[in-house]
Short mmCIF file of C-alpha atoms (C1' of nucleotides) in Angstrom, two decimals:
data_model
loop_
_atom_site.label_atom_id
_atom_site.label_comp_id
_atom_site.label_asym_id
_atom_site.label_seq_id
_atom_site.Cartn_x
_atom_site.Cartn_y
_atom_site.Cartn_z
CA MET O 1 -18.35 -4.49 -4.75
CA VAL O 2 -17.28 -1.91 -7.20
CA THR O 3 -15.37 -3.79 -9.82
CA SER O 4 -17.18 -5.23 -12.75
CA MET O 5 -16.05 -7.90 -15.16
CA SER O 6 -18.68 -7.60 -17.83
CA ASP O 7 -19.22 -11.30 -18.39
CA GLY O 8 -21.32 -11.96 -21.40
CA ILE O 9 -24.23 -14.22 -20.97
CA GLU O 10 -23.76 -17.21 -18.73
CA PRO O 11 -26.33 -18.02 -16.11
CA SER O 12 -23.37 -18.74 -13.86
CA THR O 13 -23.53 -20.48 -10.56
CA LYS O 14 -22.92 -17.46 -8.39
CA ALA O 15 -21.24 -14.08 -8.34
CA ARG O 16 -24.38 -12.41 -9.54
CA GLU O 17 -24.66 -9.08 -7.74
CA SER O 18 -22.61 -6.27 -9.16
CA GLU O 19 -21.05 -6.36 -12.62
CA VAL O 20 -21.00 -4.47 -15.84
CA ILE O 21 -19.92 -1.00 -14.88
CA ASP O 22 -17.84 0.98 -17.32
CA PRO O 23 -14.36 -0.59 -17.41
CA ARG O 24 -12.94 2.90 -17.72
CA ILE O 25 -14.44 3.85 -14.38
CA GLU O 26 -13.29 0.53 -13.02
CA ALA O 27 -9.73 1.28 -14.03
CA LEU O 28 -9.84 4.76 -12.52
CA VAL O 29 -11.21 3.51 -9.23
CA THR O 30 -8.52 0.86 -9.12
CA GLU O 31 -5.88 3.45 -9.86
CA LEU O 32 -7.26 5.66 -7.12
CA ILE O 33 -7.26 2.75 -4.69
CA GLY O 34 -3.67 2.05 -5.61
CA ARG O 35 -2.86 5.64 -4.83
CA VAL O 36 -4.79 5.89 -1.65
CA ALA O 37 -4.27 2.44 -0.15
CA ASP O 38 -0.79 3.45 0.74
CA LYS O 39 0.68 2.83 4.13
CA TRP O 40 1.88 6.36 4.75
CA THR O 41 -1.24 7.96 3.34
CA MET O 42 -3.37 5.93 5.71
CA ILE O 43 -1.16 6.72 8.65
CA LEU O 44 -1.01 10.44 7.89
CA LEU O 45 -4.78 10.60 7.47
CA GLU O 46 -5.09 8.99 10.85
CA VAL O 47 -2.63 11.42 12.41
CA PHE O 48 -4.55 14.43 11.10
CA GLU O 49 -7.85 12.93 12.16
CA GLU O 50 -6.52 12.44 15.65
CA HIS O 51 -4.37 15.48 16.16
CA GLY O 52 -5.85 18.06 13.82
CA GLU O 53 -3.78 20.70 12.02
CA GLN O 54 -0.08 20.00 12.35
CA ARG O 55 3.15 21.46 11.19
CA PHE O 56 5.82 19.53 9.33
CA THR O 57 8.13 18.73 12.19
CA GLN O 58 5.31 17.79 14.49
CA ILE O 59 4.04 15.24 11.98
CA ALA O 60 7.52 13.79 11.70
CA ARG O 61 7.56 13.40 15.47
CA LEU O 62 4.16 11.68 15.47
CA VAL O 63 5.33 9.24 12.78
CA PRO O 64 8.86 8.41 13.79
CA ASP O 65 9.44 5.75 11.16
CA ILE O 66 8.80 7.91 8.14
CA SER O 67 11.75 9.41 6.34
CA GLN O 68 11.70 13.12 5.65
CA LYS O 69 11.62 12.37 1.95
CA MET O 70 8.59 10.13 2.15
CA LEU O 71 6.87 12.61 4.45
CA THR O 72 7.34 15.47 2.01
CA GLN O 73 6.36 13.28 -0.91
CA THR O 74 3.25 11.90 0.72
CA LEU O 75 2.13 15.31 1.95
CA ARG O 76 2.61 16.74 -1.53
CA ARG O 77 0.61 13.99 -3.13
CA MET O 78 -2.15 14.27 -0.58
CA GLU O 79 -2.26 18.00 -1.19
CA ARG O 80 -2.46 17.43 -4.92
CA ASP O 81 -5.26 14.92 -4.45
CA GLY O 82 -7.21 17.42 -2.37
CA MET O 83 -6.87 15.54 0.92
CA ILE O 84 -5.04 18.22 2.82
CA THR O 85 -4.33 21.95 2.70
CA ARG O 86 -0.91 23.49 3.12
CA HIS O 87 -0.55 26.92 4.70
CA VAL O 88 2.79 28.66 4.67
CA HIS O 89 3.22 31.38 7.28
CA ALA O 90 5.60 34.14 6.32
CA VAL O 91 7.65 34.10 9.47
CA VAL O 92 11.12 33.15 10.52
CA PRO O 93 11.69 30.42 11.27
CA PRO O 94 9.27 29.20 8.63
CA ARG O 95 6.04 27.61 9.71
CA VAL O 96 3.88 25.39 7.51
CA ASP O 97 0.58 24.00 8.69
CA TYR O 98 -1.12 21.00 7.17
CA ALA O 99 -4.76 20.14 7.75
CA LEU O 100 -7.38 17.76 6.42
CA THR O 101 -9.89 18.99 3.89
CA PRO O 102 -13.45 17.63 4.03
CA LEU O 103 -12.44 15.25 1.26
CA GLY O 104 -9.49 13.96 3.25
CA SER O 105 -11.62 13.70 6.32
CA SER O 106 -14.16 11.58 4.48
CA LEU O 107 -11.43 9.24 3.29
CA SER O 108 -10.11 9.03 6.80
CA GLU O 109 -13.54 7.95 7.96
CA ALA O 110 -13.67 5.34 5.23
CA PHE O 111 -10.40 3.96 6.55
CA CYS O 112 -11.62 3.99 10.09
CA GLY O 113 -13.09 0.52 9.70
CA VAL O 114 -9.70 -0.82 8.69
CA TRP O 115 -8.04 0.59 11.79
CA VAL O 116 -10.69 -0.91 13.98
CA TRP O 117 -10.29 -4.21 12.20
CA ALA O 118 -6.52 -4.14 12.67
CA ALA O 119 -6.76 -3.43 16.36
CA ALA O 120 -9.41 -6.10 16.83
CA ASN O 121 -7.69 -8.82 14.84
CA LEU O 122 -4.07 -8.31 15.71
CA ASP O 123 -3.84 -11.49 17.73
CA ARG O 124 -5.74 -13.56 15.19
CA VAL O 125 -3.27 -12.60 12.48
CA GLU O 126 -0.42 -13.25 14.85
CA ARG O 127 -1.64 -16.76 15.53
CA ALA O 128 -2.31 -17.45 11.87
CA ARG O 129 1.30 -16.56 11.12
CA GLU O 130 2.62 -18.81 13.84
CA ASP O 131 0.51 -21.71 12.58
CA PHE O 132 1.68 -21.14 9.04
CA ASP O 133 5.33 -20.84 10.00
CA ALA O 134 5.12 -23.97 12.11
CA ARG O 135 4.70 -25.92 8.89
CA MET Z 1 -9.73 6.57 16.10
CA VAL Z 2 -8.42 3.44 17.51
CA THR Z 3 -5.72 4.70 19.72
CA SER Z 4 -6.94 5.76 23.03
CA MET Z 5 -7.06 7.39 26.35
CA SER Z 6 -6.20 6.95 29.91
CA ASP Z 7 -4.00 10.03 29.91
CA GLY Z 8 -2.85 11.01 33.30
CA ILE Z 9 -3.15 14.63 34.26
CA GLU Z 10 -1.85 17.52 32.16
CA PRO Z 11 -4.32 20.17 30.94
CA SER Z 12 -2.37 20.89 27.75
CA THR Z 13 -3.47 23.28 25.04
CA LYS Z 14 -4.99 20.79 22.64
CA ALA Z 15 -4.56 17.34 21.18
CA ARG Z 16 -6.34 16.02 24.18
CA GLU Z 17 -8.24 13.04 22.94
CA SER Z 18 -6.03 10.12 22.19
CA GLU Z 19 -2.54 9.27 23.41
CA VAL Z 20 -0.86 6.95 25.73
CA ILE Z 21 -1.92 3.57 24.61
CA ASP Z 22 0.67 0.92 24.86
CA PRO Z 23 3.20 1.93 22.22
CA ARG Z 24 3.84 -1.75 21.58
CA ILE Z 25 0.25 -2.33 20.53
CA GLU Z 26 0.32 0.88 18.52
CA ALA Z 27 3.39 -0.30 16.69
CA LEU Z 28 1.86 -3.69 15.95
CA VAL Z 29 -1.33 -2.18 14.62
CA THR Z 30 0.70 0.15 12.44
CA GLU Z 31 2.77 -2.75 11.17
CA LEU Z 32 -0.38 -4.70 10.39
CA ILE Z 33 -1.85 -1.73 8.55
CA GLY Z 34 1.33 -1.48 6.54
CA ARG Z 35 0.95 -5.10 5.60
CA VAL Z 36 -2.70 -4.94 4.78
CA ALA Z 37 -2.94 -1.52 3.16
CA ASP Z 38 -1.36 -2.91 0.08
CA LYS Z 39 -2.75 -2.36 -3.37
CA TRP Z 40 -2.75 -6.01 -4.45
CA THR Z 41 -4.03 -7.26 -1.11
CA MET Z 42 -6.97 -4.90 -1.32
CA ILE Z 43 -7.72 -5.84 -4.89
CA LEU Z 44 -7.47 -9.58 -4.24
CA LEU Z 45 -9.73 -9.29 -1.21
CA GLU Z 46 -12.22 -7.53 -3.41
CA VAL Z 47 -11.97 -10.20 -6.11
CA PHE Z 48 -12.65 -12.99 -3.61
CA GLU Z 49 -15.50 -11.07 -2.06
CA GLU Z 50 -17.11 -10.63 -5.45
CA HIS Z 51 -16.35 -13.89 -7.15
CA GLY Z 52 -15.95 -16.32 -4.30
CA GLU Z 53 -13.54 -19.23 -4.37
CA GLN Z 54 -11.19 -19.02 -7.33
CA ARG Z 55 -8.31 -20.95 -8.77
CA PHE Z 56 -4.95 -19.43 -9.56
CA THR Z 57 -5.36 -18.87 -13.27
CA GLN Z 58 -8.83 -17.44 -12.86
CA ILE Z 59 -7.56 -14.87 -10.39
CA ALA Z 60 -4.85 -13.89 -12.83
CA ARG Z 61 -7.52 -13.35 -15.46
CA LEU Z 62 -9.62 -11.21 -13.13
CA VAL Z 63 -6.61 -9.03 -12.28
CA PRO Z 64 -4.86 -8.62 -15.61
CA ASP Z 65 -2.26 -6.16 -14.36
CA ILE Z 66 -0.72 -8.34 -11.72
CA SER Z 67 2.37 -10.35 -12.58
CA GLN Z 68 2.42 -14.02 -11.76
CA LYS Z 69 5.17 -13.37 -9.31
CA MET Z 70 3.27 -10.72 -7.37
CA LEU Z 71 0.13 -12.84 -7.45
CA THR Z 72 1.89 -15.84 -5.93
CA GLN Z 73 3.62 -13.62 -3.42
CA THR Z 74 0.48 -11.81 -2.35
CA LEU Z 75 -1.56 -15.02 -2.12
CA ARG Z 76 1.15 -16.61 0.00
CA ARG Z 77 1.25 -13.68 2.37
CA MET Z 78 -2.51 -13.55 2.64
CA GLU Z 79 -2.56 -17.25 3.39
CA ARG Z 80 0.09 -16.80 6.05
CA ASP Z 81 -1.88 -13.95 7.61
CA GLY Z 82 -4.99 -16.11 7.75
CA MET Z 83 -6.95 -14.16 5.13
CA ILE Z 84 -7.41 -16.99 2.66
CA THR Z 85 -7.26 -20.76 2.51
CA ARG Z 86 -5.45 -22.72 -0.16
CA HIS Z 87 -6.77 -26.11 -1.23
CA VAL Z 88 -4.70 -28.29 -3.51
CA HIS Z 89 -6.67 -30.94 -5.37
CA ALA Z 90 -4.71 -34.05 -6.23
CA VAL Z 91 -5.68 -34.19 -9.85
CA VAL Z 92 -3.98 -33.71 -13.17
CA PRO Z 93 -3.80 -31.08 -14.30
CA PRO Z 94 -3.34 -29.63 -10.84
CA ARG Z 95 -6.08 -27.50 -9.38
CA VAL Z 96 -5.64 -25.08 -6.49
CA ASP Z 97 -8.56 -23.19 -5.02
CA TYR Z 98 -8.24 -20.06 -2.96
CA ALA Z 99 -11.03 -18.72 -0.79
CA LEU Z 100 -11.54 -16.09 1.86
CA THR Z 101 -11.55 -17.10 5.49
CA PRO Z 102 -13.93 -15.34 7.87
CA LEU Z 103 -10.95 -13.22 8.90
CA GLY Z 104 -10.27 -12.21 5.32
CA SER Z 105 -13.91 -11.58 4.73
CA SER Z 106 -14.09 -9.25 7.71
CA LEU Z 107 -11.11 -7.30 6.41
CA SER Z 108 -12.72 -7.10 3.02
CA GLU Z 109 -15.79 -5.61 4.64
CA ALA Z 110 -13.64 -3.13 6.49
CA PHE Z 111 -12.20 -2.06 3.15
CA CYS Z 112 -15.60 -1.80 1.59
CA GLY Z 113 -15.99 1.77 2.76
CA VAL Z 114 -12.81 2.70 0.96
CA TRP Z 115 -14.06 1.27 -2.34
CA VAL Z 116 -17.29 3.15 -1.98
CA TRP Z 117 -15.38 6.30 -1.16
CA ALA Z 118 -13.15 5.89 -4.21
CA ALA Z 119 -16.07 5.39 -6.56
CA ALA Z 120 -17.92 8.35 -5.06
CA ASN Z 121 -14.99 10.78 -5.04
CA LEU Z 122 -13.21 9.95 -8.22
CA ASP Z 123 -14.17 13.20 -9.90
CA ARG Z 124 -13.41 15.31 -6.87
CA VAL Z 125 -9.87 13.96 -6.75
CA GLU Z 126 -9.58 14.44 -10.48
CA ARG Z 127 -10.50 18.09 -10.20
CA ALA Z 128 -8.24 18.65 -7.22
CA ARG Z 129 -5.33 17.35 -9.28
CA GLU Z 130 -6.14 19.60 -12.19
CA ASP Z 131 -6.34 22.62 -9.90
CA PHE Z 132 -3.04 21.72 -8.31
CA ASP Z 133 -1.26 21.10 -11.59
CA ALA Z 134 -2.58 24.36 -13.01
CA ARG Z 135 -0.30 26.15 -10.57
"C1'" DC U 1 -2.03 -26.12 -14.25
"C1'" DG U 2 0.30 -23.92 -10.73
"C1'" DG U 3 3.85 -22.93 -9.42
"C1'" DT U 4 9.52 -22.03 -8.27
"C1'" DA U 5 14.15 -20.10 -9.61
"C1'" DT U 6 16.92 -16.73 -11.80
"C1'" DC U 7 18.29 -12.62 -14.10
"C1'" DC U 8 17.66 -7.91 -15.07
"C1'" DG U 9 16.21 -3.11 -15.69
"C1'" DA U 10 13.21 0.33 -13.51
"C1'" DA U 11 11.16 2.40 -9.78
"C1'" DA U 12 10.68 3.31 -4.91
"C1'" DA U 13 12.51 4.01 -0.47
"C1'" DG U 14 16.37 5.26 2.70
"C1'" DA U 15 20.41 8.05 4.24
"C1'" DT U 16 22.95 12.05 4.10
"C1'" DA U 17 24.23 16.78 2.99
"C1'" DC U 18 22.97 21.24 2.04
"C1'" DT U 19 19.76 25.72 1.86
"C1'" DG U 20 16.29 29.87 2.01
"C1'" DC X 1 11.97 24.99 10.19
"C1'" DA X 2 10.86 22.98 6.12
"C1'" DG X 3 12.31 21.55 2.80
"C1'" DT X 4 15.51 20.17 -1.92
"C1'" DA X 5 19.34 17.54 -4.11
"C1'" DT X 6 21.99 13.67 -4.45
"C1'" DC X 7 23.51 9.12 -3.77
"C1'" DT X 8 22.87 4.32 -2.32
"C1'" DT X 9 20.02 0.42 -1.36
"C1'" DT X 10 15.94 -2.19 -1.64
"C1'" DT X 11 11.98 -3.65 -3.80
"C1'" DC X 12 9.14 -4.26 -7.90
"C1'" DG X 13 7.84 -6.36 -11.84
"C1'" DG X 14 8.62 -8.31 -16.51
"C1'" DA X 15 10.79 -12.17 -19.04
"C1'" DT X 16 12.32 -16.57 -19.33
"C1'" DA X 17 13.27 -21.34 -18.12
"C1'" DC X 18 12.02 -25.31 -15.75
"C1'" DC X 19 9.26 -28.80 -12.70
"C1'" DG X 20 5.62 -32.03 -10.42
#
DNA sequence: CGGTATCCGAAAAGATACTG
DNA sequence: CAGTATCTTTTCGGATACCG
């Protein structure tokens, strides 16, 4: 869809739709996918999309399996990538609110299809695994 | 987005949209996302979607950065999950063809939006990072 | 060709303790 | 509360050797 492969000449039997975009762009997109197609990133995007602005501890409660380290790390990276904002309130005890930016929101929407797919195909995958393991 | 409703009563201050789906289903969907939101899985799906049925060595050529080990591993897992088929031809030298199943194809489509997003927002992310690092 | 098996160093994730 | 620092464990990925 987005990748290229700059073949030379061949008439080729198929695979004739996209192709020949700048390999530099290709590499950057792939790097970005590698960054963004991360389990925790996807899950946090989803949490923000569903629950709106949240503070640190609340997020941790909504995602019980994430370690505090990974939560901090993922939030920091998402902030750096422009997905979320981080607002520190000067109160005691401290309060930090995280919220999606429009950019993060748009990515969340792009991932929406994957969530729908997962919910819809859960049982199919389950059965495929059973079939495979039965061999 | 996928999680859902059927809350009981409480008025609550906010966060009144989702909630209270079977936590078992929720956990399974999350596990499946964790499995599927993998860099190499995404990239291999994309390769199959673009280039159709491919044999092992050809895939390796199309994805130069993947190690043989990770390629085998990812293909095996995708086969187990019902995303791809694996056909061994009884010839010498051996020939093994991999191809998307309808299930894999549907996942690939679900991911399509993410690829489009990445290509479209590359520069925005780039600038966000520069801004962040400048602090 | 299309793998599997093994070893190994590097990187990522997890657990725990401490702090402004 | 919202982290950071540190330590341990797991996973990743390259290199190499070997097989049907």
